[in-house]
């Protein structure tokens, strides 16, 4: 999962619980994320790993891999993940799932059958799930998962617009909650090789800046990197433009700094220009 290292663990916990609930039909009562980095030279990491418990009190380790292309060695890789997990957590039951979201049909086996070994995990082909089932739910948790499903002949951007529109309606003025779902959406889009620019999507939806939850404006990709590496001029100009609008609306310096990623000293300069 490409954005794993820059997304909060809380978001990954939500993804894991939601996938378990809506796709595996495995409602969980609790989940505790487990560090997935193994001490191997190639630094292999499981996508999602957590110690979970269901409503009956049963506790086990849930391992989920999200795969967007067929790979013949996937059963061997899953077996290697399993042995790594068992060695790190001896005596604990492990349940493994593979979520396949690739464009071509699923062509990977989900087992290894040899005279020495009988091994199997659960593989779920998201081609078999209609995205409309999820997007028509009234739960944001289900709606974000629509992007993993078979999009039929619908353009991905159209689906994303529908998802964001419904997320805004369902989360109303709870910006923190909306931020979590949009972060989840970015992760899932990345794993479907879909470029997702949240600000651009909001612009296309013609949502006015004063109606946006403040965090969305501060979520610009590259702004945080720009603070350390020299802000990209395009991103910087956009941040300045946003800052000017927020100054006009009497936002506080603290709010504008958080939203735009600009320094307080830069805001003073912008204010003087006015």
Short mmCIF file of N, CA, C and O in Angstrom, two decimals, residues 112-119:
data_model
loop_
_atom_site.label_atom_id
_atom_site.label_comp_id
_atom_site.label_asym_id
_atom_site.label_seq_id
_atom_site.Cartn_x
_atom_site.Cartn_y
_atom_site.Cartn_z
N UNK A 112 -1.50 -23.76 -1.68
CA UNK A 112 -0.33 -24.54 -2.07
C UNK A 112 -0.61 -25.98 -1.68
O UNK A 112 -0.92 -26.27 -0.52
N UNK A 113 -0.52 -26.86 -2.67
CA UNK A 113 -0.82 -28.26 -2.42
C UNK A 113 0.36 -29.10 -2.91
O UNK A 113 0.59 -29.23 -4.11
N UNK A 114 1.13 -29.62 -1.98
CA UNK A 114 2.26 -30.49 -2.30
C UNK A 114 2.24 -31.68 -1.34
O UNK A 114 1.50 -31.66 -0.34
N UNK A 115 3.03 -32.70 -1.61
CA UNK A 115 3.10 -33.82 -0.66
C UNK A 115 3.52 -33.39 0.74
O UNK A 115 3.15 -34.02 1.74
N UNK A 116 4.28 -32.28 0.82
CA UNK A 116 4.77 -31.83 2.12
C UNK A 116 3.88 -30.79 2.78
O UNK A 116 3.97 -30.57 3.99
N UNK A 117 3.01 -30.12 1.97
CA UNK A 117 2.33 -28.95 2.51
C UNK A 117 0.92 -28.80 1.94
O UNK A 117 0.70 -28.96 0.74
N UNK A 118 -0.02 -28.53 2.83
CA UNK A 118 -1.39 -28.19 2.44
C UNK A 118 -1.69 -26.83 3.08
O UNK A 118 -1.93 -26.74 4.28
N UNK A 119 -1.67 -25.80 2.24
CA UNK A 119 -1.82 -24.43 2.75
C UNK A 119 -2.87 -23.70 1.94
O UNK A 119 -2.93 -23.83 0.72
#
